[in-house]
Structure formats: structure tokens, C-alpha cells
CSV table of C-alpha atoms in Angstrom, one decimal:
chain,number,residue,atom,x,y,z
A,1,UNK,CA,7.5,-23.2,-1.8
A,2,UNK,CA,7.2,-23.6,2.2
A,3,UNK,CA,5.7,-21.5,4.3
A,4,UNK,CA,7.1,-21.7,6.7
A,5,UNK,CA,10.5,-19.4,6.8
A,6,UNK,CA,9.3,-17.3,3.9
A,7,UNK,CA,9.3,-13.7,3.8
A,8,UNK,CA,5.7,-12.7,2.6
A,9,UNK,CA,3.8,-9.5,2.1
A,10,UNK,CA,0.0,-8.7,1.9
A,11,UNK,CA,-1.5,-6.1,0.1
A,12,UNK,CA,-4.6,-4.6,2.2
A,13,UNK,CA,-4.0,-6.6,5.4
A,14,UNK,CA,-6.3,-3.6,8.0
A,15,UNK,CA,-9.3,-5.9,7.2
A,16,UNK,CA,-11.1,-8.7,5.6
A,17,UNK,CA,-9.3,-11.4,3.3
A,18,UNK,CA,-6.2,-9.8,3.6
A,19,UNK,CA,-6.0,-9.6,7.7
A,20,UNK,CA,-6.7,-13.5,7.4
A,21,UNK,CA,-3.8,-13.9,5.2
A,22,UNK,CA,-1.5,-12.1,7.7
A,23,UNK,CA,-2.8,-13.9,10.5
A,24,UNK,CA,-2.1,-17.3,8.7
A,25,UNK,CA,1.3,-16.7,8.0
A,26,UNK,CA,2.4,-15.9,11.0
A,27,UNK,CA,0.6,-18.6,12.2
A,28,UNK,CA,2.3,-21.2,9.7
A,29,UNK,CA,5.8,-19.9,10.7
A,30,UNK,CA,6.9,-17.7,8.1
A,31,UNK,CA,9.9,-15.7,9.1
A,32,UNK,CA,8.6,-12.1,8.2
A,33,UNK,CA,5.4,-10.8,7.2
A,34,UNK,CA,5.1,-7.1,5.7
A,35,UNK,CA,1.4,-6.4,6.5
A,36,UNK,CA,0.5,-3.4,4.3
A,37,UNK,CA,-2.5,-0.8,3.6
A,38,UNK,CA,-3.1,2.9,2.7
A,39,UNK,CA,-3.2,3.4,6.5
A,40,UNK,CA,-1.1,1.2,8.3
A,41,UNK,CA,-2.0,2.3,12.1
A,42,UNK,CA,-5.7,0.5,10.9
A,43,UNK,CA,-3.6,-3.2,11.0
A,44,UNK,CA,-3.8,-4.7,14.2
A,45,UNK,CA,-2.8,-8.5,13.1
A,46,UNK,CA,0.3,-9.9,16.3
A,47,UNK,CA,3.8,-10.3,14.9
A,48,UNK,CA,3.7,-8.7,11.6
A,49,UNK,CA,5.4,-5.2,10.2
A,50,UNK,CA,3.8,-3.2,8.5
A,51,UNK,CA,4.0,-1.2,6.0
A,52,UNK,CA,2.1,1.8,3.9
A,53,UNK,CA,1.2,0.8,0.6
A,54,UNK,CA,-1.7,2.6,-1.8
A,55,UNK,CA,-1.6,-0.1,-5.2
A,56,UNK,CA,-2.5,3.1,-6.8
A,57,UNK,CA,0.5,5.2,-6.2
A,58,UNK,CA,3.1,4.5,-7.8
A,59,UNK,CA,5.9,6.5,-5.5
A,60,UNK,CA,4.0,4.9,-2.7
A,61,UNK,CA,4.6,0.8,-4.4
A,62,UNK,CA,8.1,1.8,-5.2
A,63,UNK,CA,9.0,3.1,-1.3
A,64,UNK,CA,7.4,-0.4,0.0
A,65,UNK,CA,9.7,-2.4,-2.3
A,66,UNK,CA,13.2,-0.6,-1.3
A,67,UNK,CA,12.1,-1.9,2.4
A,68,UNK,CA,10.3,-5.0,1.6
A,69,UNK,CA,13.7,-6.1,-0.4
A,70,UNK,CA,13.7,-9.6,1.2
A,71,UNK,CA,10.4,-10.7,-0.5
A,72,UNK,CA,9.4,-14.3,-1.3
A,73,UNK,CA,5.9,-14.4,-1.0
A,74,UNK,CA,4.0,-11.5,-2.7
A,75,UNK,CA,-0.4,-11.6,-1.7
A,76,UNK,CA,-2.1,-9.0,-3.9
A,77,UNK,CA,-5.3,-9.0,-1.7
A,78,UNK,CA,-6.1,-5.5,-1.6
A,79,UNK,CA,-9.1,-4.3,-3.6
A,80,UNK,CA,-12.1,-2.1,-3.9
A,81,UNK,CA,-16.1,-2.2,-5.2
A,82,UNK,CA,-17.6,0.6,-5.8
A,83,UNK,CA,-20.7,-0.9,-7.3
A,84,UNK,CA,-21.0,0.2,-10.4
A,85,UNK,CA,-22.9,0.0,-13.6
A,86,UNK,CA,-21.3,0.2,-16.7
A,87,UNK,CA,-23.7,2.0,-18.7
A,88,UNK,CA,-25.2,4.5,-15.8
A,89,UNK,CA,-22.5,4.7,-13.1
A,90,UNK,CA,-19.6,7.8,-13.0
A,91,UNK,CA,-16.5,7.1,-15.6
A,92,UNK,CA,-14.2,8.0,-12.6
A,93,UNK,CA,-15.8,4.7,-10.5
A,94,UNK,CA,-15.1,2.3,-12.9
A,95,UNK,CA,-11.5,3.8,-13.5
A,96,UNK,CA,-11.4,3.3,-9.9
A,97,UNK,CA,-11.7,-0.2,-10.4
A,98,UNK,CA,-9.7,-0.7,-13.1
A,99,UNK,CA,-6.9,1.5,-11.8
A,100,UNK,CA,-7.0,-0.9,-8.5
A,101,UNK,CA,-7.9,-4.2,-9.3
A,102,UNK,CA,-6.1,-4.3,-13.0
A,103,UNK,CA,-3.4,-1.3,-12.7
A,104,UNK,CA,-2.4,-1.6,-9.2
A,105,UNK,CA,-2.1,-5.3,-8.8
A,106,UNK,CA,0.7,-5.4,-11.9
A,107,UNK,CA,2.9,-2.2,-10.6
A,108,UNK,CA,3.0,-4.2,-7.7
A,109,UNK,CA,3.6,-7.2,-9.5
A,110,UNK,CA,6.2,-5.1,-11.5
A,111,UNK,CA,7.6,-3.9,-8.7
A,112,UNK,CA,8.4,-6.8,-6.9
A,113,UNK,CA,9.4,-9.6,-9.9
A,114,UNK,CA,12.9,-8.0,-9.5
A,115,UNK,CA,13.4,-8.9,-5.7
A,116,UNK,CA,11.3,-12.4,-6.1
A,117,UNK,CA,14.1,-13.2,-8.9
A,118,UNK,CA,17.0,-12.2,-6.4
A,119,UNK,CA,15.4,-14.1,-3.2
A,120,UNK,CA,14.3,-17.3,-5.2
A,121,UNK,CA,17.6,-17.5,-6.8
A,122,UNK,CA,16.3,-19.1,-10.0
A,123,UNK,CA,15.0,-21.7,-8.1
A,124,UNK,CA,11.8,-23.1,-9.0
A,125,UNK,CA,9.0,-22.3,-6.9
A,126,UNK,CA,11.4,-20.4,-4.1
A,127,UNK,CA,9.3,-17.6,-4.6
A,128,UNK,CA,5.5,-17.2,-5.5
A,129,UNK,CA,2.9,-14.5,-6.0
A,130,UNK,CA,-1.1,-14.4,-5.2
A,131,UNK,CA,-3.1,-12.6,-6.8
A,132,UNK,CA,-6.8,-12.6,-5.3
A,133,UNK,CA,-9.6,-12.7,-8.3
A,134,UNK,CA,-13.2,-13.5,-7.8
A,135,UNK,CA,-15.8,-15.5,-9.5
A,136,UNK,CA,-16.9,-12.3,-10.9
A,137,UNK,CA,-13.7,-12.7,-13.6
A,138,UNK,CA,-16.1,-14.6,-15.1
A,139,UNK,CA,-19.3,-14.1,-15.1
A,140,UNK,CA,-21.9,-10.4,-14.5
A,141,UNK,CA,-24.2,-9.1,-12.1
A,142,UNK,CA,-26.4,-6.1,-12.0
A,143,UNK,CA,-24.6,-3.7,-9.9
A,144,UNK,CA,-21.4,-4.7,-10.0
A,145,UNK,CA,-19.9,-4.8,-13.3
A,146,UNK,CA,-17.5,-2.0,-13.3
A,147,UNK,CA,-16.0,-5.1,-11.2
A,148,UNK,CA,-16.3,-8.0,-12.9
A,149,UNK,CA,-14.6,-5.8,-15.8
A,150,UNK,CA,-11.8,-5.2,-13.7
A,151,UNK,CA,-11.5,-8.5,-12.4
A,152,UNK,CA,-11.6,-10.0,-15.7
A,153,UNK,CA,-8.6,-8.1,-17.0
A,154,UNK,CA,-6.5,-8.8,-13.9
A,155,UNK,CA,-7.2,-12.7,-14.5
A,156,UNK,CA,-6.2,-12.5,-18.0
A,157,UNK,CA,-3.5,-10.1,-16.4
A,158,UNK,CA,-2.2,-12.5,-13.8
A,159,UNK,CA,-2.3,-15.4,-16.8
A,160,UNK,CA,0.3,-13.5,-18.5
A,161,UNK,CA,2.4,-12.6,-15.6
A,162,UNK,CA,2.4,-16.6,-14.9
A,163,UNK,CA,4.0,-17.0,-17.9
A,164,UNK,CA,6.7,-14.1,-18.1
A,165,UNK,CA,7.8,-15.0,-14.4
A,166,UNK,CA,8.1,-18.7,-15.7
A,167,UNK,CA,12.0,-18.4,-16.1
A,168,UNK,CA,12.6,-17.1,-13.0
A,169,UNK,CA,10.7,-19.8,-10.9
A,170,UNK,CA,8.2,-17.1,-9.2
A,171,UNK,CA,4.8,-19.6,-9.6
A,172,UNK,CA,1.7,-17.3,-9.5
A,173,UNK,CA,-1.9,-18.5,-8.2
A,174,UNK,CA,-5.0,-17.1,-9.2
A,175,UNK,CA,-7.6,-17.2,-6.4
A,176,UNK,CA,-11.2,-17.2,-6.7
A,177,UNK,CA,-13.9,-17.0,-4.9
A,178,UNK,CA,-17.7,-15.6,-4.5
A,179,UNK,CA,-19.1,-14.1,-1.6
A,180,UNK,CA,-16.5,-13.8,1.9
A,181,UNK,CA,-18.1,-12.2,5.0
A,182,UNK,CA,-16.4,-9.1,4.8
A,183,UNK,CA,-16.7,-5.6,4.9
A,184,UNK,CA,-17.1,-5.5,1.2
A,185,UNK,CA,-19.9,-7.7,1.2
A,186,UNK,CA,-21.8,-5.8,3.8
A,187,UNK,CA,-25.9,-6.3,3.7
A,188,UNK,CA,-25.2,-9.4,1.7
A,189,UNK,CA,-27.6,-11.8,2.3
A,190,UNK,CA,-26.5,-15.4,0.6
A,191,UNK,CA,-24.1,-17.7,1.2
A,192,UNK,CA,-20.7,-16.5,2.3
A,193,UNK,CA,-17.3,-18.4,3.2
A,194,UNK,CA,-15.4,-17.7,5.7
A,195,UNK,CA,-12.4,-15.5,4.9
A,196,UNK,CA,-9.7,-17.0,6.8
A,197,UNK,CA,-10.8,-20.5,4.9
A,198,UNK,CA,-10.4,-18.9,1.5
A,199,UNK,CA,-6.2,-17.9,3.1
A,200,UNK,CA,-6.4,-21.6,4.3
A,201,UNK,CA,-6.9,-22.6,1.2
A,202,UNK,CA,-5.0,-20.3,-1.0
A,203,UNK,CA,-1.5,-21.2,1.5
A,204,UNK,CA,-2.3,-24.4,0.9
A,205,UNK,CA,-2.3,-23.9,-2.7
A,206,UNK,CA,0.7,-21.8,-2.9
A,207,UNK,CA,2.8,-25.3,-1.4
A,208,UNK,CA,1.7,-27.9,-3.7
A,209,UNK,CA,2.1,-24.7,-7.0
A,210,UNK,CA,-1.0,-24.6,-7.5
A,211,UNK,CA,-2.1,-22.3,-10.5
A,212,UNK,CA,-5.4,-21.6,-9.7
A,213,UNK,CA,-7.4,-22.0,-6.4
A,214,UNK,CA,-11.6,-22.4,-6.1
A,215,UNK,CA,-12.3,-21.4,-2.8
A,216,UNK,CA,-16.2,-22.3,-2.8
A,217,UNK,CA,-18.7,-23.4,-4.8
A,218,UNK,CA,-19.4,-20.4,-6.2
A,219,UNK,CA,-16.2,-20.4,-8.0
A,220,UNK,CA,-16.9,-23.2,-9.2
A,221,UNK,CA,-20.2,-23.6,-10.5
A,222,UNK,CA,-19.7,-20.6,-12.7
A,223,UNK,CA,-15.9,-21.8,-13.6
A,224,UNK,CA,-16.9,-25.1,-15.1
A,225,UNK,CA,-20.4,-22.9,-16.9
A,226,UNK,CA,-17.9,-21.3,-19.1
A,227,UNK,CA,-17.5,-24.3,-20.8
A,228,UNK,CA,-21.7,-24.2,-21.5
A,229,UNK,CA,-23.4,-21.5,-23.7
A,230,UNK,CA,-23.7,-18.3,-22.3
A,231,UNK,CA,-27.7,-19.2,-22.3
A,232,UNK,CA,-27.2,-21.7,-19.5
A,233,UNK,CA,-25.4,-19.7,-17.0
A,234,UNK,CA,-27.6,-16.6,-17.6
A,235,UNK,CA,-30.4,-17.8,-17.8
A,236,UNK,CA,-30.6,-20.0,-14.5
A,237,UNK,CA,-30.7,-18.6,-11.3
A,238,UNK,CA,-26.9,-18.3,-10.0
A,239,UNK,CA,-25.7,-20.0,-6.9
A,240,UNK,CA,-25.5,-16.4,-5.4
């Protein structure tokens, strides 16, 4: 699909990932862009609408897409870490993430197949949907695997969703990447990409229909280990 002229909408725009996404888009001329977050008066990106929307809440997804009913571009950026271990950490954290990063990215998704499969018209790739993943859907790390859980099942999630919106000519990208230099990754200390370069690179994707993106090296160093024994990934030191 083009850009330019489409009608897009970012999940957790306020900040981060998400802000760069909004900013590109409007920047690459697409005709509307619903910038969204749990608190809306927090997005401060030029030229795009926004919108309240909590992935958790389901009233909340459902009152976004009666607005947002002009939808070709769906970005499912927003997403939390709450740092947990699986053994030691609260339940209720790593519900957290699995209720955001797993749960709340396919309402959405549910929510807005409907109106991607009325805008695109049948055509294929007229309409296409994001979904931001992490090298962590593939790998774990001490102190944040409550995360990498989550982001495992919302890979394997989005890899289904591919297929099911196949008919309908919605393509779906799955976009990795390590470390951004964003709030999440505060105190962070290695290598980070720029955030706007990992939207550059996701757009960019999203117009040649490109399944699945690898922002940085990160994602792919530990994308191409899974083809390795587990022994050779764990028991290096990670490009991290």
C-alpha cells in the first residue's frame, strides 16, 4: 500500500516509537492520522487527531473504532514492561503484560479487521496492519521475562492474524527490534537505535508488503540464532 493518502492510526503515539510513527506519516503525506493513547492531551505530534484509546479496555477499543471508521493503516505500537520475573515477580505484572502486549493488541486487531475489509475493498494490500514485536519474541533475559512471554505470544499471535486477514488483502508486518532510546529503556546502557529509524523502516516495509521487519542488529543476530542450538545463543554473550 502507499502512504501517502492513507488513513492510519497509532496505538500509544504520547511518546517513544509510537510518536515517531505519527510524526512519519504525516510527514510521508498520509491523508489522516488518528494519534491515540490512554491520555490523549500527553500527544503533542503537528497535524494528527487524536484519539483516547486504553488496548486494555475493551469499551474504550470499541468507542475508537466507531470514529476511526475510515481506517487503512492500523500501528499497534503501544506497550508496557513492567520488568518482571517469572518465578519471583507479582502474578498481576505479568498479567499486565500479557493482557497488553498479547490481549490488547488482537481486540484491537479484532476491532478494526472489519473496517480494514470495508476501506481496502478486497483489494490486495489496500489496507495493512503493524504490529510492533521485539527481539525479545525470541529469546530471554533476566529481568524481563514476564515480556518476552508476552511478546512471544503476540508474534505467534500476529502470525495467525496474517493468515486469517489473507482473504481480505489487509497484509500484516511484524516488527522487531532490540533496544530504542526511549522511555522504556531508561538507564539502559548498550546500544540503542534510534526510534524514528525503526518507523522509517517499518513504513518502508509496510510499501514493498513486507511480512516481517529487522530493525537492527539485535533483531537479527538472535533471529537467525534460532536456527542454532539453544546452547549457542545462551551461552555467548548477547549483542545487548
Amino acid at each position: 500500500m502507499e502512504i501517502a493518502g492513507s488513513v492510519a492510526l497509532v496505538t500509544g503515539t504520547n511518546r517513544g516509537i509510537g510518536r515517531r510513527f505519527a510524526e512519519q506519516l504525516v510527514e510521508r503525506g498520509a491523508a489522516k492520522v488518528y494519534a491515540t493513547a490512554r491520555r490523549p492531551e500527553l500527544v503533542d505530534v503537528p497535524g494528527v487527531e487524536t484519539l483516547r484509546l486504553d488496548i486494555t479496555d475493551p469499551s474504550s477499543i470499541a468507542a475508537a473504532a466507531a470514529v476511526a471508521q475510515d481506517v487503512t493503516l492500523l500501528v499497534n505500537n503501544a506497550g508496557i514492561s513492567t520488568h518482571t520475573s517469572l518465578l519471583t515477580s507479582p502474578m498481576e505484572d505479568i498479567r499486565r503484560e500479557m493482557d497488553t502486549h498479547f490481549y490488547g493488541t488482537l481486540q484491537v486487531i479484532r476491532a478494526f479487521a472489519p473496517i480494514l475489509a470495508r476501506t481496502g475493498a478486497g483489494v490486495s494490500g489496500a489496507t495493512a496492519i503493524v504490529d510492533v514485536h521485539s527481539a525479545l519474541s525470541w529469546f530471554v533475559y533476566p529481568g524481563a521475562n514476564g515480556y518476552a512471554a508476552a511478546k512471544a505470544a503476540e508474534w505467534s499471535m500476529t502470525n495467525g492474524v496474517r493468515m486469517e486477514l489473507q482473504e481480505q488483502g489487509t497484509s500484516v508486518q511484524g516488527l522487531h527490534l532490540g533496544a530504542a532510546d526511549t522511555d522504556i529503556m531508561a538507564g539502559y546502557e548498550g546500544p540503542m537505535i534510534d526510534p524514528a529509524d525503526v518507523a522509517r523502516q517499518s513504513l518502508d516495509g509496510v510499501e514493498r508488503d513486507a511480512m516481517e521487519v529487522l530493525a537492527d542488529d539485535w533483531s537479527r543476530f538472535v533471529k537467525a540464532a534460532l536456527a542454532k542450538d539453544p546452547s549457542e545463543l545462551y551461552g555467548q554473550p548477547l549483542p545487548i
